[in-house]
Every structure is written in structure tokens, then in C-alpha cells.
Amino acid sequence: MSAAALIGLDWGTTSCRAYLIGADGAVLERVAGGPGILKVENGAFGAAFDAMTGGWSARLSVVLSGMIGSRQGWREAPYARCPAGADDLVTAMATIDHAGRAIALVPGLSTENDGMPDVMRGEETQIFGALALSGRDGGLFLLPGTHSKWAEVRDGRIVSFRTFMTGEVFAALKDHTILGRLMREGVPDTDGFARGVREGAALGSAGALLNRLFATRTYGLMARLADTALSDYLSGLLVGAEIAEATRQTRSAVTIIATPALAQRYTDALHLLDHDSTLAPDDCVATGHWRIARAAGLC
């Protein structure tokens, strides 16, 4: 086991993960379940950081990524502009002076597609970690979640990316519209999900999706789907539409960066739509912290 060389924190909106990282990039220890930035009261980020890392040496360099560098976080780290590699992140890093040590904040990235600005914080660190672990310098990367990110990487640089609000829209439609009234919880319905994926991927426009969403209600009313299948159908419909749009101009294999449970639904959907996919190794974000720290000369 290599000696500890770095502390990395993936500090998001709702949770935080801390890593003690060795000189070779291996994770030596980890602390999960830390408070996200919205759960830190009165901006006491320093105290939260100390609570998560107090058992680790105060002499180690520290790299933070994620929403901790947003306007709602410890300190805002302005976005770096795509296309960007690890060196560009280093150039744009912000620092925090905490208890006599300099803490580095990864800035996140911005891009623009068809006149629309787009941003990410934290996902860029995971992508660079996945690249380092795979030995590749390009590909199409998917980071599913409340806001799914699809990123194109070439020659070790994130060229562009797009955000899809699939998870948040699903939750809002299920819990706050008439579509959820007929739904009943049950075991996952793979057939209902698959039907949704295929129908969502076949739609030709955003307007068509707005129309097809109502099928979540009428399939239940007309007994075309069981009430326990309606939630999975709605999920599949949104995921299928997302994948169709994100892959409209590419047939590249997709690397999914997520927990196995979260990745499985997208793995299944991509397979249904004849797209190849692989799951990135665990601890991509810690490897990303290590890679960025090395580029910055921090370890």
C-alpha cells in the first residue's frame, strides 16, 4: 500500500464522499454519507470538512470537486470553458485558506449548444478519472442522475456536453401531476420499462413527447398496462427520449459513470436501442482528484 498523498472530496448538493488517496492514485480510505452543501448549516463548511477528514493528516494536499465550488458552496470557482483538459481545470482552480492550509477547488465546466449555455460541476472530475483508469483519451460518457450529463471527449479534452433533466422531470411528473394518480408500487416491471424506452426513442420531437406522456394515464385507464407498470413505463419513455436525442449523431459506445444500481436502467435501455455500453470502474472521482492534483503539482 502506497503512502497517503492527497485528500479528495466529491461534495455535491445532497451528499459528500471523502477519499484518502495514495501516491499511486489508489484509494486508501473513504468516508461516505457526509452532508451535501444544502445540509451544512450557516455555511459551516470548514467544520464539516474537519469532521469528515479529521483522522487524516493535516499536511496532505486537498482537492474538492462538485457543488462545493458553486455560488451556494464554500467559495465560487468560476467555470472553465470547453474544450478543456485537466490542465485547463488546474489553470482555473480556486483556493480556500482553511486552518492554515490551501484547499484547491475544481472549477467545473461550461459549454454552449445551439445558443444554450450548459454547465457541470463534479462530473468533469469523474470523467477525467474514468479516462485515467481506462487508459483511453476519448469517447462518449454518460453520467445519469437527477440531471443526466452526456459528454464527448477527444484527445483527453471534454469537447462538449449536454444536460438532460430526466430524473427531475420523472419525479415531478410522478409526484405532482395526474400521471401519478393511477400508479401503484410493485416489483420493477421490465416489460413496461422496455415499452416506454422504445416508444420514447421513436418520437420525432419534443412536442411528440408531450403528447406521448399522457399515455402514462390512458394506458392505465384502458388496462393496456398494469398500475404497477405505469411508473416504469414513464421512466422508460423519458430515458428512451433522452438516449435517442443524445445519440442522434453518434453510434459511439457509451461509458456510464454511476453506481451499478443507477447505471442498470440506462444499460438496459441502451441495449434495447442497440447501443454498446460499459460501466466505468468504482472511485472514478477519486482518480480524477489524483489526476488533477498531479497536473497541479500538488502530489
PDB file of C-alpha atoms in Angstrom:
ATOM      1  CA  MET A   1       0.000   0.000   0.000  1.00  0.00           C
ATOM      2  CA  SER A   2       1.382   3.400  -1.036  1.00  0.00           C
ATOM      3  CA  ALA A   3       1.752   6.281   1.388  1.00  0.00           C
ATOM      4  CA  ALA A   4      -1.096   8.804   1.619  1.00  0.00           C
ATOM      5  CA  ALA A   5      -0.537  11.741  -0.717  1.00  0.00           C
ATOM      6  CA  LEU A   6      -3.868  13.516  -1.191  1.00  0.00           C
ATOM      7  CA  ILE A   7      -7.331  14.103   0.256  1.00  0.00           C
ATOM      8  CA  GLY A   8     -10.161  14.392  -2.264  1.00  0.00           C
ATOM      9  CA  LEU A   9     -13.801  15.304  -1.603  1.00  0.00           C
ATOM     10  CA  ASP A  10     -16.665  14.859  -4.039  1.00  0.00           C
ATOM     11  CA  TRP A  11     -19.002  17.395  -2.432  1.00  0.00           C
ATOM     12  CA  GLY A  12     -22.406  17.628  -4.022  1.00  0.00           C
ATOM     13  CA  THR A  13     -25.775  19.175  -3.275  1.00  0.00           C
ATOM     14  CA  THR A  14     -27.162  16.384  -1.089  1.00  0.00           C
ATOM     15  CA  SER A  15     -24.143  14.292  -0.058  1.00  0.00           C
ATOM     16  CA  CYS A  16     -20.362  14.225   0.220  1.00  0.00           C
ATOM     17  CA  ARG A  17     -17.744  11.496  -0.177  1.00  0.00           C
ATOM     18  CA  ALA A  18     -14.193  11.916   1.123  1.00  0.00           C
ATOM     19  CA  TYR A  19     -11.175   9.907  -0.034  1.00  0.00           C
ATOM     20  CA  LEU A  20      -7.676   9.388   1.313  1.00  0.00           C
ATOM     21  CA  ILE A  21      -5.606   8.792  -1.818  1.00  0.00           C
ATOM     22  CA  GLY A  22      -2.180   7.228  -2.166  1.00  0.00           C
ATOM     23  CA  ALA A  23       0.776   8.439  -4.220  1.00  0.00           C
ATOM     24  CA  ASP A  24      -0.181   5.967  -6.956  1.00  0.00           C
ATOM     25  CA  GLY A  25      -3.813   7.147  -7.081  1.00  0.00           C
ATOM     26  CA  ALA A  26      -5.254   4.218  -5.112  1.00  0.00           C
ATOM     27  CA  VAL A  27      -7.987   4.875  -2.558  1.00  0.00           C
ATOM     28  CA  LEU A  28      -6.628   4.040   0.896  1.00  0.00           C
ATOM     29  CA  GLU A  29      -9.681   5.049   2.935  1.00  0.00           C
ATOM     30  CA  ARG A  30     -13.081   6.557   2.234  1.00  0.00           C
ATOM     31  CA  VAL A  31     -15.799   8.314   4.198  1.00  0.00           C
ATOM     32  CA  ALA A  32     -19.306   8.229   2.704  1.00  0.00           C
ATOM     33  CA  GLY A  33     -22.534   9.875   3.748  1.00  0.00           C
ATOM     34  CA  GLY A  34     -21.165  13.319   4.537  1.00  0.00           C
ATOM     35  CA  PRO A  35     -23.546  16.306   4.338  1.00  0.00           C
ATOM     36  CA  GLY A  36     -24.233  17.911   0.987  1.00  0.00           C
ATOM     37  CA  ILE A  37     -23.860  21.664   0.689  1.00  0.00           C
ATOM     38  CA  LEU A  38     -27.567  22.232   1.343  1.00  0.00           C
ATOM     39  CA  LYS A  39     -27.309  20.325   4.610  1.00  0.00           C
ATOM     40  CA  VAL A  40     -24.412  22.370   6.004  1.00  0.00           C
ATOM     41  CA  GLU A  41     -25.962  24.925   8.309  1.00  0.00           C
ATOM     42  CA  ASN A  42     -24.866  28.565   8.376  1.00  0.00           C
ATOM     43  CA  GLY A  43     -22.118  27.971   5.824  1.00  0.00           C
ATOM     44  CA  ALA A  44     -20.002  25.968   8.292  1.00  0.00           C
ATOM     45  CA  PHE A  45     -18.151  24.130   5.540  1.00  0.00           C
ATOM     46  CA  GLY A  46     -14.851  24.179   7.394  1.00  0.00           C
ATOM     47  CA  ALA A  47     -16.343  22.344  10.354  1.00  0.00           C
ATOM     48  CA  ALA A  48     -17.988  19.808   8.029  1.00  0.00           C
ATOM     49  CA  PHE A  49     -14.679  19.263   6.225  1.00  0.00           C
ATOM     50  CA  ASP A  50     -12.859  18.732   9.533  1.00  0.00           C
ATOM     51  CA  ALA A  51     -15.493  16.228  10.699  1.00  0.00           C
ATOM     52  CA  MET A  52     -15.069  14.119   7.554  1.00  0.00           C
ATOM     53  CA  THR A  53     -11.275  14.254   7.331  1.00  0.00           C
ATOM     54  CA  GLY A  54     -10.180  14.770  10.941  1.00  0.00           C
ATOM     55  CA  GLY A  55      -8.467  11.387  11.147  1.00  0.00           C
ATOM     56  CA  TRP A  56      -6.211  12.163   8.183  1.00  0.00           C
ATOM     57  CA  SER A  57      -3.003  14.154   8.147  1.00  0.00           C
ATOM     58  CA  ALA A  58      -3.346  17.938   8.041  1.00  0.00           C
ATOM     59  CA  ARG A  59      -0.154  18.081   5.956  1.00  0.00           C
ATOM     60  CA  LEU A  60      -1.759  16.497   2.880  1.00  0.00           C
ATOM     61  CA  SER A  61      -2.931  18.488  -0.127  1.00  0.00           C
ATOM     62  CA  VAL A  62      -6.703  18.727  -0.598  1.00  0.00           C
ATOM     63  CA  VAL A  63      -8.811  18.849  -3.780  1.00  0.00           C
ATOM     64  CA  LEU A  64     -12.572  19.463  -3.687  1.00  0.00           C
ATOM     65  CA  SER A  65     -14.931  18.954  -6.613  1.00  0.00           C
ATOM     66  CA  GLY A  66     -18.666  19.327  -7.140  1.00  0.00           C
ATOM     67  CA  MET A  67     -21.207  21.863  -5.939  1.00  0.00           C
ATOM     68  CA  ILE A  68     -18.929  22.938  -3.089  1.00  0.00           C
ATOM     69  CA  GLY A  69     -17.427  25.282  -5.700  1.00  0.00           C
ATOM     70  CA  SER A  70     -20.786  26.794  -6.676  1.00  0.00           C
ATOM     71  CA  ARG A  71     -22.301  30.082  -5.513  1.00  0.00           C
ATOM     72  CA  GLN A  72     -24.112  28.136  -2.791  1.00  0.00           C
ATOM     73  CA  GLY A  73     -20.904  26.386  -1.698  1.00  0.00           C
ATOM     74  CA  TRP A  74     -17.799  27.246   0.283  1.00  0.00           C
ATOM     75  CA  ARG A  75     -16.446  29.553  -2.385  1.00  0.00           C
ATOM     76  CA  GLU A  76     -17.397  30.001  -6.032  1.00  0.00           C
ATOM     77  CA  ALA A  77     -14.894  28.630  -8.538  1.00  0.00           C
ATOM     78  CA  PRO A  78     -15.820  30.173 -11.941  1.00  0.00           C
ATOM     79  CA  TYR A  79     -16.371  27.663 -14.744  1.00  0.00           C
ATOM     80  CA  ALA A  80     -13.629  26.730 -17.176  1.00  0.00           C
ATOM     81  CA  ARG A  81     -14.723  26.770 -20.797  1.00  0.00           C
ATOM     82  CA  CYS A  82     -14.924  23.718 -23.076  1.00  0.00           C
ATOM     83  CA  PRO A  83     -12.987  22.262 -24.748  1.00  0.00           C
ATOM     84  CA  ALA A  84     -10.972  21.587 -21.613  1.00  0.00           C
ATOM     85  CA  GLY A  85      -8.454  19.088 -20.305  1.00  0.00           C
ATOM     86  CA  ALA A  86      -7.053  18.549 -16.843  1.00  0.00           C
ATOM     87  CA  ASP A  87      -4.518  21.351 -17.358  1.00  0.00           C
ATOM     88  CA  ASP A  88      -7.324  23.818 -18.096  1.00  0.00           C
ATOM     89  CA  LEU A  89      -9.040  22.858 -14.835  1.00  0.00           C
ATOM     90  CA  VAL A  90      -5.793  23.467 -12.968  1.00  0.00           C
ATOM     91  CA  THR A  91      -5.426  26.925 -14.501  1.00  0.00           C
ATOM     92  CA  ALA A  92      -8.953  27.857 -13.411  1.00  0.00           C
ATOM     93  CA  MET A  93      -8.846  26.328  -9.907  1.00  0.00           C
ATOM     94  CA  ALA A  94      -9.819  28.480  -6.925  1.00  0.00           C
ATOM     95  CA  THR A  95      -8.349  28.083  -3.441  1.00  0.00           C
ATOM     96  CA  ILE A  96      -9.631  28.312   0.108  1.00  0.00           C
ATOM     97  CA  ASP A  97      -7.461  29.085   3.116  1.00  0.00           C
ATOM     98  CA  HIS A  98      -8.691  26.882   5.934  1.00  0.00           C
ATOM     99  CA  ALA A  99      -6.837  26.411   9.212  1.00  0.00           C
ATOM    100  CA  GLY A 100      -3.560  27.369   7.605  1.00  0.00           C
ATOM    101  CA  ARG A 101      -3.821  25.036   4.612  1.00  0.00           C
ATOM    102  CA  ALA A 102      -4.660  25.848   0.991  1.00  0.00           C
ATOM    103  CA  ILE A 103      -7.565  23.788  -0.343  1.00  0.00           C
ATOM    104  CA  ALA A 104      -7.987  23.562  -4.131  1.00  0.00           C
ATOM    105  CA  LEU A 105     -11.448  23.828  -5.721  1.00  0.00           C
ATOM    106  CA  VAL A 106     -12.021  22.229  -9.142  1.00  0.00           C
ATOM    107  CA  PRO A 107     -13.895  24.834 -11.221  1.00  0.00           C
ATOM    108  CA  GLY A 108     -16.417  22.800 -13.228  1.00  0.00           C
ATOM    109  CA  LEU A 109     -17.062  23.366 -16.937  1.00  0.00           C
ATOM    110  CA  SER A 110     -19.323  25.392 -19.211  1.00  0.00           C
ATOM    111  CA  THR A 111     -20.208  24.931 -22.858  1.00  0.00           C
ATOM    112  CA  GLU A 112     -22.789  26.164 -25.350  1.00  0.00           C
ATOM    113  CA  ASN A 113     -25.026  24.203 -27.731  1.00  0.00           C
ATOM    114  CA  ASP A 114     -27.224  25.966 -30.289  1.00  0.00           C
ATOM    115  CA  GLY A 115     -27.046  29.182 -28.291  1.00  0.00           C
ATOM    116  CA  MET A 116     -27.896  27.493 -24.972  1.00  0.00           C
ATOM    117  CA  PRO A 117     -25.339  27.651 -22.142  1.00  0.00           C
ATOM    118  CA  ASP A 118     -24.766  24.434 -20.208  1.00  0.00           C
ATOM    119  CA  VAL A 119     -22.721  23.697 -17.077  1.00  0.00           C
ATOM    120  CA  MET A 120     -21.417  20.843 -14.959  1.00  0.00           C
ATOM    121  CA  ARG A 121     -19.722  20.636 -11.565  1.00  0.00           C
ATOM    122  CA  GLY A 122     -18.134  17.420 -10.365  1.00  0.00           C
ATOM    123  CA  GLU A 123     -18.857  15.311 -13.429  1.00  0.00           C
ATOM    124  CA  GLU A 124     -15.725  16.611 -15.162  1.00  0.00           C
ATOM    125  CA  THR A 125     -13.581  15.184 -12.343  1.00  0.00           C
ATOM    126  CA  GLN A 126     -15.280  11.802 -12.686  1.00  0.00           C
ATOM    127  CA  ILE A 127     -14.730  11.800 -16.447  1.00  0.00           C
ATOM    128  CA  PHE A 128     -11.014  12.532 -16.133  1.00  0.00           C
ATOM    129  CA  GLY A 129     -10.776   9.788 -13.533  1.00  0.00           C
ATOM    130  CA  ALA A 130     -12.520   7.324 -15.847  1.00  0.00           C
ATOM    131  CA  LEU A 131     -10.126   8.245 -18.649  1.00  0.00           C
ATOM    132  CA  ALA A 132      -7.125   7.654 -16.403  1.00  0.00           C
ATOM    133  CA  LEU A 133      -8.444   4.273 -15.240  1.00  0.00           C
ATOM    134  CA  SER A 134      -9.263   3.106 -18.769  1.00  0.00           C
ATOM    135  CA  GLY A 135      -6.082   4.366 -20.433  1.00  0.00           C
ATOM    136  CA  ARG A 136      -8.212   5.977 -23.172  1.00  0.00           C
ATOM    137  CA  ASP A 137      -8.262   9.603 -24.281  1.00  0.00           C
ATOM    138  CA  GLY A 138     -11.747   9.858 -25.771  1.00  0.00           C
ATOM    139  CA  GLY A 139     -15.273   8.556 -26.004  1.00  0.00           C
ATOM    140  CA  LEU A 140     -18.890   9.285 -25.125  1.00  0.00           C
ATOM    141  CA  PHE A 141     -19.609   9.440 -21.396  1.00  0.00           C
ATOM    142  CA  LEU A 142     -22.960   9.297 -19.630  1.00  0.00           C
ATOM    143  CA  LEU A 143     -23.440  10.344 -16.006  1.00  0.00           C
ATOM    144  CA  PRO A 144     -27.089   9.596 -15.195  1.00  0.00           C
ATOM    145  CA  GLY A 145     -28.991  11.075 -12.295  1.00  0.00           C
ATOM    146  CA  THR A 146     -31.366  13.894 -11.494  1.00  0.00           C
ATOM    147  CA  HIS A 147     -29.681  15.829 -14.300  1.00  0.00           C
ATOM    148  CA  SER A 148     -28.062  13.393 -16.748  1.00  0.00           C
ATOM    149  CA  LYS A 149     -24.873  14.574 -18.433  1.00  0.00           C
ATOM    150  CA  TRP A 150     -23.677  13.327 -21.832  1.00  0.00           C
ATOM    151  CA  ALA A 151     -20.094  14.388 -22.589  1.00  0.00           C
ATOM    152  CA  GLU A 152     -17.971  13.980 -25.704  1.00  0.00           C
ATOM    153  CA  VAL A 153     -14.229  13.600 -25.072  1.00  0.00           C
ATOM    154  CA  ARG A 154     -11.479  13.781 -27.719  1.00  0.00           C
ATOM    155  CA  ASP A 155      -7.712  13.735 -27.210  1.00  0.00           C
ATOM    156  CA  GLY A 156      -8.108  13.896 -23.433  1.00  0.00           C
ATOM    157  CA  ARG A 157     -10.294  17.002 -23.528  1.00  0.00           C
ATOM    158  CA  ILE A 158     -14.002  17.367 -22.813  1.00  0.00           C
ATOM    159  CA  VAL A 159     -15.136  18.924 -26.083  1.00  0.00           C
ATOM    160  CA  SER A 160     -18.798  19.462 -25.255  1.00  0.00           C
ATOM    161  CA  PHE A 161     -21.649  18.096 -23.179  1.00  0.00           C
ATOM    162  CA  ARG A 162     -25.411  18.286 -22.762  1.00  0.00           C
ATOM    163  CA  THR A 163     -27.652  18.077 -19.709  1.00  0.00           C
ATOM    164  CA  PHE A 164     -30.999  16.256 -19.664  1.00  0.00           C
ATOM    165  CA  MET A 165     -33.339  16.860 -16.698  1.00  0.00           C
ATOM    166  CA  THR A 166     -34.708  13.327 -16.986  1.00  0.00           C
ATOM    167  CA  GLY A 167     -34.616  12.294 -13.336  1.00  0.00           C
ATOM    168  CA  GLU A 168     -36.076  15.540 -12.031  1.00  0.00           C
ATOM    169  CA  VAL A 169     -38.838  15.601 -14.664  1.00  0.00           C
ATOM    170  CA  PHE A 170     -39.733  11.983 -13.856  1.00  0.00           C
ATOM    171  CA  ALA A 171     -40.032  12.772 -10.152  1.00  0.00           C
ATOM    172  CA  ALA A 172     -42.107  15.885 -10.806  1.00  0.00           C
ATOM    173  CA  LEU A 173     -44.482  14.116 -13.204  1.00  0.00           C
ATOM    174  CA  LYS A 174     -44.890  11.110 -10.934  1.00  0.00           C
ATOM    175  CA  ASP A 175     -45.439  13.007  -7.695  1.00  0.00           C
ATOM    176  CA  HIS A 176     -47.102  16.250  -8.779  1.00  0.00           C
ATOM    177  CA  THR A 177     -49.285  15.563 -11.851  1.00  0.00           C
ATOM    178  CA  ILE A 178     -52.294  13.457 -12.739  1.00  0.00           C
ATOM    179  CA  LEU A 179     -49.971  10.883 -14.314  1.00  0.00           C
ATOM    180  CA  GLY A 180     -49.137   9.537 -10.877  1.00  0.00           C
ATOM    181  CA  ARG A 181     -52.737   9.056  -9.734  1.00  0.00           C
ATOM    182  CA  LEU A 182     -53.134   5.554 -11.186  1.00  0.00           C
ATOM    183  CA  MET A 183     -49.646   4.331 -10.292  1.00  0.00           C
ATOM    184  CA  ARG A 184     -49.157   1.650  -7.675  1.00  0.00           C
ATOM    185  CA  GLU A 185     -45.801   0.485  -6.364  1.00  0.00           C
ATOM    186  CA  GLY A 186     -44.734  -3.063  -7.125  1.00  0.00           C
ATOM    187  CA  VAL A 187     -41.755  -5.056  -8.323  1.00  0.00           C
ATOM    188  CA  PRO A 188     -39.898  -3.418 -11.221  1.00  0.00           C
ATOM    189  CA  ASP A 189     -41.766  -4.049 -14.461  1.00  0.00           C
ATOM    190  CA  THR A 190     -39.129  -4.636 -17.139  1.00  0.00           C
ATOM    191  CA  ASP A 191     -41.705  -5.004 -19.920  1.00  0.00           C
ATOM    192  CA  GLY A 192     -43.340  -1.695 -19.023  1.00  0.00           C
ATOM    193  CA  PHE A 193     -39.934  -0.005 -18.943  1.00  0.00           C
ATOM    194  CA  ALA A 194     -38.929  -1.540 -22.285  1.00  0.00           C
ATOM    195  CA  ARG A 195     -42.172  -0.393 -23.886  1.00  0.00           C
ATOM    196  CA  GLY A 196     -41.542   3.123 -22.655  1.00  0.00           C
ATOM    197  CA  VAL A 197     -37.936   3.109 -23.910  1.00  0.00           C
ATOM    198  CA  ARG A 198     -38.939   2.027 -27.402  1.00  0.00           C
ATOM    199  CA  GLU A 199     -41.821   4.477 -27.633  1.00  0.00           C
ATOM    200  CA  GLY A 200     -39.730   7.340 -26.248  1.00  0.00           C
ATOM    201  CA  ALA A 201     -36.862   6.654 -28.645  1.00  0.00           C
ATOM    202  CA  ALA A 202     -39.260   6.563 -31.617  1.00  0.00           C
ATOM    203  CA  LEU A 203     -40.617  10.051 -31.021  1.00  0.00           C
ATOM    204  CA  GLY A 204     -39.553  12.661 -33.502  1.00  0.00           C
ATOM    205  CA  SER A 205     -39.865  15.849 -31.473  1.00  0.00           C
ATOM    206  CA  ALA A 206     -40.267  17.378 -28.041  1.00  0.00           C
ATOM    207  CA  GLY A 207     -43.910  18.069 -28.894  1.00  0.00           C
ATOM    208  CA  ALA A 208     -44.441  14.385 -29.614  1.00  0.00           C
ATOM    209  CA  LEU A 209     -43.043  13.569 -26.165  1.00  0.00           C
ATOM    210  CA  LEU A 210     -45.509  15.988 -24.543  1.00  0.00           C
ATOM    211  CA  ASN A 211     -48.315  14.111 -26.267  1.00  0.00           C
ATOM    212  CA  ARG A 212     -46.974  10.621 -25.509  1.00  0.00           C
ATOM    213  CA  LEU A 213     -46.576  11.409 -21.796  1.00  0.00           C
ATOM    214  CA  PHE A 214     -50.355  11.264 -21.481  1.00  0.00           C
ATOM    215  CA  ALA A 215     -50.209   7.587 -22.435  1.00  0.00           C
ATOM    216  CA  THR A 216     -48.958   7.004 -18.885  1.00  0.00           C
ATOM    217  CA  ARG A 217     -52.528   7.783 -17.822  1.00  0.00           C
ATOM    218  CA  THR A 218     -54.529   6.311 -20.715  1.00  0.00           C
ATOM    219  CA  TYR A 219     -52.621   3.005 -20.761  1.00  0.00           C
ATOM    220  CA  GLY A 220     -53.744   2.617 -17.173  1.00  0.00           C
ATOM    221  CA  LEU A 221     -57.334   3.749 -17.793  1.00  0.00           C
ATOM    222  CA  MET A 222     -57.740   1.360 -20.738  1.00  0.00           C
ATOM    223  CA  ALA A 223     -55.930  -1.524 -18.995  1.00  0.00           C
ATOM    224  CA  ARG A 224     -53.153  -1.545 -21.570  1.00  0.00           C
ATOM    225  CA  LEU A 225     -50.643  -1.584 -18.699  1.00  0.00           C
ATOM    226  CA  ALA A 226     -50.977  -2.701 -15.094  1.00  0.00           C
ATOM    227  CA  ASP A 227     -50.996   0.039 -12.477  1.00  0.00           C
ATOM    228  CA  THR A 228     -47.728  -1.376 -11.141  1.00  0.00           C
ATOM    229  CA  ALA A 229     -46.121  -0.903 -14.588  1.00  0.00           C
ATOM    230  CA  LEU A 230     -47.019   2.745 -15.152  1.00  0.00           C
ATOM    231  CA  SER A 231     -44.092   4.219 -13.213  1.00  0.00           C
ATOM    232  CA  ASP A 232     -41.619   2.061 -15.129  1.00  0.00           C
ATOM    233  CA  TYR A 233     -43.285   2.969 -18.412  1.00  0.00           C
ATOM    234  CA  LEU A 234     -42.952   6.688 -17.642  1.00  0.00           C
ATOM    235  CA  SER A 235     -39.298   6.199 -16.680  1.00  0.00           C
ATOM    236  CA  GLY A 236     -38.630   4.286 -19.879  1.00  0.00           C
ATOM    237  CA  LEU A 237     -40.398   6.890 -22.002  1.00  0.00           C
ATOM    238  CA  LEU A 238     -38.191   9.685 -20.663  1.00  0.00           C
ATOM    239  CA  VAL A 239     -34.967   7.649 -20.728  1.00  0.00           C
ATOM    240  CA  GLY A 240     -35.677   6.451 -24.290  1.00  0.00           C
ATOM    241  CA  ALA A 241     -36.292  10.013 -25.497  1.00  0.00           C
ATOM    242  CA  GLU A 242     -33.088  11.152 -23.771  1.00  0.00           C
ATOM    243  CA  ILE A 243     -30.943   8.429 -25.332  1.00  0.00           C
ATOM    244  CA  ALA A 244     -32.401   9.000 -28.794  1.00  0.00           C
ATOM    245  CA  GLU A 245     -31.555  12.701 -28.673  1.00  0.00           C
ATOM    246  CA  ALA A 246     -28.125  12.256 -27.057  1.00  0.00           C
ATOM    247  CA  THR A 247     -27.035   9.636 -29.626  1.00  0.00           C
ATOM    248  CA  ARG A 248     -28.742  11.150 -32.655  1.00  0.00           C
ATOM    249  CA  GLN A 249     -25.430  11.971 -34.341  1.00  0.00           C
ATOM    250  CA  THR A 250     -23.191   9.226 -32.967  1.00  0.00           C
ATOM    251  CA  ARG A 251     -23.050   5.452 -32.626  1.00  0.00           C
ATOM    252  CA  SER A 252     -20.079   5.522 -30.260  1.00  0.00           C
ATOM    253  CA  ALA A 253     -20.059   3.098 -27.354  1.00  0.00           C
ATOM    254  CA  VAL A 254     -21.187   4.758 -24.128  1.00  0.00           C
ATOM    255  CA  THR A 255     -19.214   4.691 -20.885  1.00  0.00           C
ATOM    256  CA  ILE A 256     -21.582   5.023 -17.930  1.00  0.00           C
ATOM    257  CA  ILE A 257     -20.239   6.589 -14.733  1.00  0.00           C
ATOM    258  CA  ALA A 258     -22.627   5.729 -11.910  1.00  0.00           C
ATOM    259  CA  THR A 259     -23.331   3.249  -9.170  1.00  0.00           C
ATOM    260  CA  PRO A 260     -24.309  -0.156 -10.578  1.00  0.00           C
ATOM    261  CA  ALA A 261     -27.923   0.279  -9.418  1.00  0.00           C
ATOM    262  CA  LEU A 262     -28.281   3.655 -11.127  1.00  0.00           C
ATOM    263  CA  ALA A 263     -26.414   2.531 -14.231  1.00  0.00           C
ATOM    264  CA  GLN A 264     -28.507  -0.617 -14.757  1.00  0.00           C
ATOM    265  CA  ARG A 265     -31.597   1.178 -16.052  1.00  0.00           C
ATOM    266  CA  TYR A 266     -29.534   3.024 -18.663  1.00  0.00           C
ATOM    267  CA  THR A 267     -27.561  -0.112 -19.526  1.00  0.00           C
ATOM    268  CA  ASP A 268     -30.842  -1.921 -20.206  1.00  0.00           C
ATOM    269  CA  ALA A 269     -32.234   0.970 -22.239  1.00  0.00           C
ATOM    270  CA  LEU A 270     -29.082   1.322 -24.348  1.00  0.00           C
ATOM    271  CA  HIS A 271     -29.124  -2.421 -25.050  1.00  0.00           C
ATOM    272  CA  LEU A 272     -32.779  -2.221 -26.146  1.00  0.00           C
ATOM    273  CA  LEU A 273     -31.813   0.528 -28.595  1.00  0.00           C
ATOM    274  CA  ASP A 274     -28.740  -1.372 -29.927  1.00  0.00           C
ATOM    275  CA  HIS A 275     -26.089   0.809 -28.297  1.00  0.00           C
ATOM    276  CA  ASP A 276     -22.990  -0.688 -26.699  1.00  0.00           C
ATOM    277  CA  SER A 277     -22.150   0.451 -23.182  1.00  0.00           C
ATOM    278  CA  THR A 278     -19.716  -0.261 -20.365  1.00  0.00           C
ATOM    279  CA  LEU A 279     -19.703   0.708 -16.698  1.00  0.00           C
ATOM    280  CA  ALA A 280     -16.724   2.754 -15.535  1.00  0.00           C
ATOM    281  CA  PRO A 281     -14.737   1.414 -12.555  1.00  0.00           C
ATOM    282  CA  ASP A 282     -15.545   2.454  -8.997  1.00  0.00           C
ATOM    283  CA  ASP A 283     -13.906   5.531  -7.473  1.00  0.00           C
ATOM    284  CA  CYS A 284     -13.582   7.432 -10.750  1.00  0.00           C
ATOM    285  CA  VAL A 285     -13.913  10.695  -8.884  1.00  0.00           C
ATOM    286  CA  ALA A 286     -11.014   9.882  -6.540  1.00  0.00           C
ATOM    287  CA  THR A 287      -8.824   9.032  -9.532  1.00  0.00           C
ATOM    288  CA  GLY A 288      -9.927  12.327 -11.075  1.00  0.00           C
ATOM    289  CA  HIS A 289      -8.860  14.190  -7.931  1.00  0.00           C
ATOM    290  CA  TRP A 290      -5.467  12.463  -8.120  1.00  0.00           C
ATOM    291  CA  ARG A 291      -5.032  13.232 -11.830  1.00  0.00           C
ATOM    292  CA  ILE A 292      -5.916  16.903 -11.389  1.00  0.00           C
ATOM    293  CA  ALA A 293      -3.693  17.185  -8.310  1.00  0.00           C
ATOM    294  CA  ARG A 294      -0.760  15.726 -10.233  1.00  0.00           C
ATOM    295  CA  ALA A 295      -1.329  18.182 -13.081  1.00  0.00           C
ATOM    296  CA  ALA A 296      -1.300  20.973 -10.486  1.00  0.00           C
ATOM    297  CA  GLY A 297       1.876  19.682  -8.818  1.00  0.00           C
ATOM    298  CA  LEU A 298       0.023  19.037  -5.552  1.00  0.00           C
ATOM    299  CA  CYS A 299       1.158  15.437  -5.193  1.00  0.00           C
TER     300      CYS A 299
END
